[in-house]
């Protein structure tokens, strides 16, 4: 990357594999644990510069696209409220495409794309050209592809925040990175 290699980026891992978006409602374990970790990071002097959302497979076929989109919209607003920053970028990573997508996955992907029109500073991080494998009947990214996806997330975040990670973008148009 052409960006400053001396910039330190810390991650606050909150992911829980196999969860439904419903598990991210207040009062549910996934949400409550994420709140605890984020608050701890913020109280220790950290500044949240982006929210990475890599999710969707578990909700394919279990809820309609509009219900998923509405739940995701509320989730993003809760995260931003927690961080006391309405302008923190919300970056949505596409599901692994190794086996192609069925109608339910296509529908969920469309709902995720719709979020970029509903929320400012919300972008899709594309998964095209990344390799995956089947694990427990789901396509998951290989280690190398996961690292590449991380680079794509960083590029998207930088696209919103600027090279110095200090400015907050006023850009309204979603950024869509193609690789």
mmCIF file of N, CA and C in Angstrom, residues 8-57:
data_model
loop_
_atom_site.group_PDB
_atom_site.id
_atom_site.type_symbol
_atom_site.label_atom_id
_atom_site.label_comp_id
_atom_site.label_asym_id
_atom_site.label_seq_id
_atom_site.Cartn_x
_atom_site.Cartn_y
_atom_site.Cartn_z
ATOM 1 N N UNK A 8 -0.550 2.813 13.274
ATOM 2 C CA UNK A 8 -0.927 1.601 14.011
ATOM 3 C C UNK A 8 -2.444 1.437 13.968
ATOM 4 N N UNK A 9 -2.882 0.299 13.503
ATOM 5 C CA UNK A 9 -4.313 0.009 13.456
ATOM 6 C C UNK A 9 -4.575 -1.147 14.406
ATOM 7 N N UNK A 10 -5.400 -0.884 15.389
ATOM 8 C CA UNK A 10 -5.804 -1.932 16.315
ATOM 9 C C UNK A 10 -7.174 -2.448 15.936
ATOM 10 N N UNK A 11 -7.399 -3.702 16.144
ATOM 11 C CA UNK A 11 -8.703 -4.296 15.880
ATOM 12 C C UNK A 11 -9.345 -4.696 17.198
ATOM 13 N N UNK A 12 -10.643 -4.517 17.274
ATOM 14 C CA UNK A 12 -11.416 -4.962 18.428
ATOM 15 C C UNK A 12 -12.274 -6.115 17.913
ATOM 16 N N UNK A 13 -11.763 -7.351 18.002
ATOM 17 C CA UNK A 13 -12.508 -8.485 17.426
ATOM 18 C C UNK A 13 -13.769 -8.775 18.224
ATOM 19 N N UNK A 14 -14.889 -8.728 17.518
ATOM 20 C CA UNK A 14 -16.189 -8.970 18.150
ATOM 21 C C UNK A 14 -16.982 -10.039 17.419
ATOM 22 N N UNK A 15 -16.441 -10.581 16.354
ATOM 23 C CA UNK A 15 -17.159 -11.552 15.538
ATOM 24 C C UNK A 15 -17.480 -12.835 16.280
ATOM 25 N N UNK A 16 -18.626 -13.376 15.949
ATOM 26 C CA UNK A 16 -19.044 -14.666 16.489
ATOM 27 C C UNK A 16 -19.550 -15.490 15.306
ATOM 28 N N UNK A 17 -18.827 -16.517 14.967
ATOM 29 C CA UNK A 17 -19.161 -17.341 13.805
ATOM 30 C C UNK A 17 -20.525 -18.002 13.967
ATOM 31 N N UNK A 18 -21.255 -18.052 12.860
ATOM 32 C CA UNK A 18 -22.522 -18.769 12.836
ATOM 33 C C UNK A 18 -23.698 -18.026 13.443
ATOM 34 N N UNK A 19 -23.527 -16.737 13.742
ATOM 35 C CA UNK A 19 -24.629 -16.001 14.350
ATOM 36 C C UNK A 19 -25.579 -15.437 13.302
ATOM 37 N N UNK A 20 -26.810 -15.264 13.718
ATOM 38 C CA UNK A 20 -27.816 -14.565 12.935
ATOM 39 C C UNK A 20 -27.733 -13.092 13.294
ATOM 40 N N UNK A 21 -28.228 -12.248 12.436
ATOM 41 C CA UNK A 21 -28.243 -10.822 12.776
ATOM 42 C C UNK A 21 -29.085 -10.578 14.025
ATOM 43 N N UNK A 22 -30.024 -11.460 14.287
ATOM 44 C CA UNK A 22 -30.845 -11.346 15.501
ATOM 45 C C UNK A 22 -29.996 -11.499 16.771
ATOM 46 N N UNK A 23 -28.862 -12.203 16.662
ATOM 47 C CA UNK A 23 -27.954 -12.352 17.795
ATOM 48 C C UNK A 23 -27.219 -11.059 18.120
ATOM 49 N N UNK A 24 -27.379 -10.060 17.260
ATOM 50 C CA UNK A 24 -26.712 -8.777 17.439
ATOM 51 C C UNK A 24 -27.677 -7.704 17.934
ATOM 52 N N UNK A 25 -28.846 -8.116 18.427
ATOM 53 C CA UNK A 25 -29.793 -7.194 19.051
ATOM 54 C C UNK A 25 -29.381 -6.989 20.508
ATOM 55 N N UNK A 26 -29.679 -5.824 21.091
ATOM 56 C CA UNK A 26 -29.381 -5.608 22.513
ATOM 57 C C UNK A 26 -30.004 -6.708 23.378
ATOM 58 N N UNK A 27 -29.227 -7.143 24.363
ATOM 59 C CA UNK A 27 -29.678 -8.208 25.246
ATOM 60 C C UNK A 27 -29.242 -9.589 24.792
ATOM 61 N N UNK A 28 -28.720 -9.688 23.576
ATOM 62 C CA UNK A 28 -28.205 -10.958 23.068
ATOM 63 C C UNK A 28 -26.693 -11.011 23.314
ATOM 64 N N UNK A 29 -26.172 -12.215 23.509
ATOM 65 C CA UNK A 29 -24.774 -12.400 23.883
ATOM 66 C C UNK A 29 -23.787 -11.726 22.923
ATOM 67 N N UNK A 30 -23.968 -11.904 21.616
ATOM 68 C CA UNK A 30 -23.020 -11.338 20.651
ATOM 69 C C UNK A 30 -22.952 -9.812 20.781
ATOM 70 N N UNK A 31 -24.114 -9.170 20.851
ATOM 71 C CA UNK A 31 -24.142 -7.712 20.973
ATOM 72 C C UNK A 31 -23.544 -7.259 22.302
ATOM 73 N N UNK A 32 -23.989 -7.887 23.381
ATOM 74 C CA UNK A 32 -23.537 -7.477 24.716
ATOM 75 C C UNK A 32 -22.021 -7.611 24.862
ATOM 76 N N UNK A 33 -21.440 -8.686 24.324
ATOM 77 C CA UNK A 33 -19.988 -8.859 24.393
ATOM 78 C C UNK A 33 -19.264 -7.826 23.533
ATOM 79 N N UNK A 34 -19.838 -7.512 22.366
ATOM 80 C CA UNK A 34 -19.237 -6.490 21.503
ATOM 81 C C UNK A 34 -19.245 -5.136 22.198
ATOM 82 N N UNK A 35 -20.358 -4.803 22.836
ATOM 83 C CA UNK A 35 -20.460 -3.531 23.563
ATOM 84 C C UNK A 35 -19.369 -3.442 24.625
ATOM 85 N N UNK A 36 -19.184 -4.508 25.368
ATOM 86 C CA UNK A 36 -18.168 -4.534 26.425
ATOM 87 C C UNK A 36 -16.769 -4.304 25.849
ATOM 88 N N UNK A 37 -16.442 -4.984 24.759
ATOM 89 C CA UNK A 37 -15.113 -4.851 24.153
ATOM 90 C C UNK A 37 -14.891 -3.459 23.569
ATOM 91 N N UNK A 38 -15.909 -2.925 22.911
ATOM 92 C CA UNK A 38 -15.771 -1.598 22.291
ATOM 93 C C UNK A 38 -15.628 -0.532 23.367
ATOM 94 N N UNK A 39 -16.435 -0.615 24.397
ATOM 95 C CA UNK A 39 -16.326 0.363 25.490
ATOM 96 C C UNK A 39 -14.942 0.311 26.131
ATOM 97 N N UNK A 40 -14.421 -0.887 26.340
ATOM 98 C CA UNK A 40 -13.090 -1.033 26.919
ATOM 99 C C UNK A 40 -12.034 -0.378 26.033
ATOM 100 N N UNK A 41 -12.141 -0.601 24.720
ATOM 101 C CA UNK A 41 -11.180 -0.007 23.780
ATOM 102 C C UNK A 41 -11.276 1.514 23.802
ATOM 103 N N UNK A 42 -12.482 2.045 23.810
ATOM 104 C CA UNK A 42 -12.665 3.494 23.813
ATOM 105 C C UNK A 42 -12.191 4.110 25.126
ATOM 106 N N UNK A 43 -12.476 3.442 26.236
ATOM 107 C CA UNK A 43 -12.070 3.958 27.547
ATOM 108 C C UNK A 43 -10.557 3.922 27.737
ATOM 109 N N UNK A 44 -9.868 3.060 26.998
ATOM 110 C CA UNK A 44 -8.413 2.983 27.116
ATOM 111 C C UNK A 44 -7.712 3.941 26.160
ATOM 112 N N UNK A 45 -8.484 4.805 25.522
ATOM 113 C CA UNK A 45 -7.891 5.824 24.659
ATOM 114 C C UNK A 45 -7.979 5.536 23.180
ATOM 115 N N UNK A 46 -8.546 4.405 22.800
ATOM 116 C CA UNK A 46 -8.693 4.092 21.389
ATOM 117 C C UNK A 46 -9.745 4.962 20.727
ATOM 118 N N UNK A 47 -9.680 5.065 19.422
ATOM 119 C CA UNK A 47 -10.684 5.788 18.634
ATOM 120 C C UNK A 47 -11.132 4.867 17.522
ATOM 121 N N UNK A 48 -12.404 4.593 17.489
ATOM 122 C CA UNK A 48 -12.943 3.704 16.468
ATOM 123 C C UNK A 48 -12.999 4.445 15.138
ATOM 124 N N UNK A 49 -12.356 3.884 14.136
ATOM 125 C CA UNK A 49 -12.283 4.522 12.824
ATOM 126 C C UNK A 49 -13.072 3.772 11.762
ATOM 127 N N UNK A 50 -13.605 2.623 12.108
ATOM 128 C CA UNK A 50 -14.396 1.875 11.146
ATOM 129 C C UNK A 50 -15.014 0.651 11.789
ATOM 130 N N UNK A 51 -16.158 0.256 11.250
ATOM 131 C CA UNK A 51 -16.842 -0.953 11.687
ATOM 132 C C UNK A 51 -16.838 -1.906 10.500
ATOM 133 N N UNK A 52 -16.264 -3.086 10.693
ATOM 134 C CA UNK A 52 -16.181 -4.097 9.637
ATOM 135 C C UNK A 52 -17.252 -5.143 9.909
ATOM 136 N N UNK A 53 -18.168 -5.324 8.982
ATOM 137 C CA UNK A 53 -19.267 -6.273 9.138
ATOM 138 C C UNK A 53 -19.123 -7.375 8.094
ATOM 139 N N UNK A 54 -18.676 -8.545 8.513
ATOM 140 C CA UNK A 54 -18.511 -9.698 7.633
ATOM 141 C C UNK A 54 -19.523 -10.736 8.082
ATOM 142 N N UNK A 55 -20.698 -10.709 7.498
ATOM 143 C CA UNK A 55 -21.803 -11.494 8.017
ATOM 144 C C UNK A 55 -22.824 -11.746 6.917
ATOM 145 N N UNK A 56 -23.667 -12.719 7.130
ATOM 146 C CA UNK A 56 -24.786 -12.895 6.216
ATOM 147 C C UNK A 56 -25.176 -14.326 5.948
ATOM 148 N N UNK A 57 -24.192 -15.212 5.899
ATOM 149 C CA UNK A 57 -24.458 -16.594 5.505
ATOM 150 C C UNK A 57 -25.531 -17.235 6.388
#
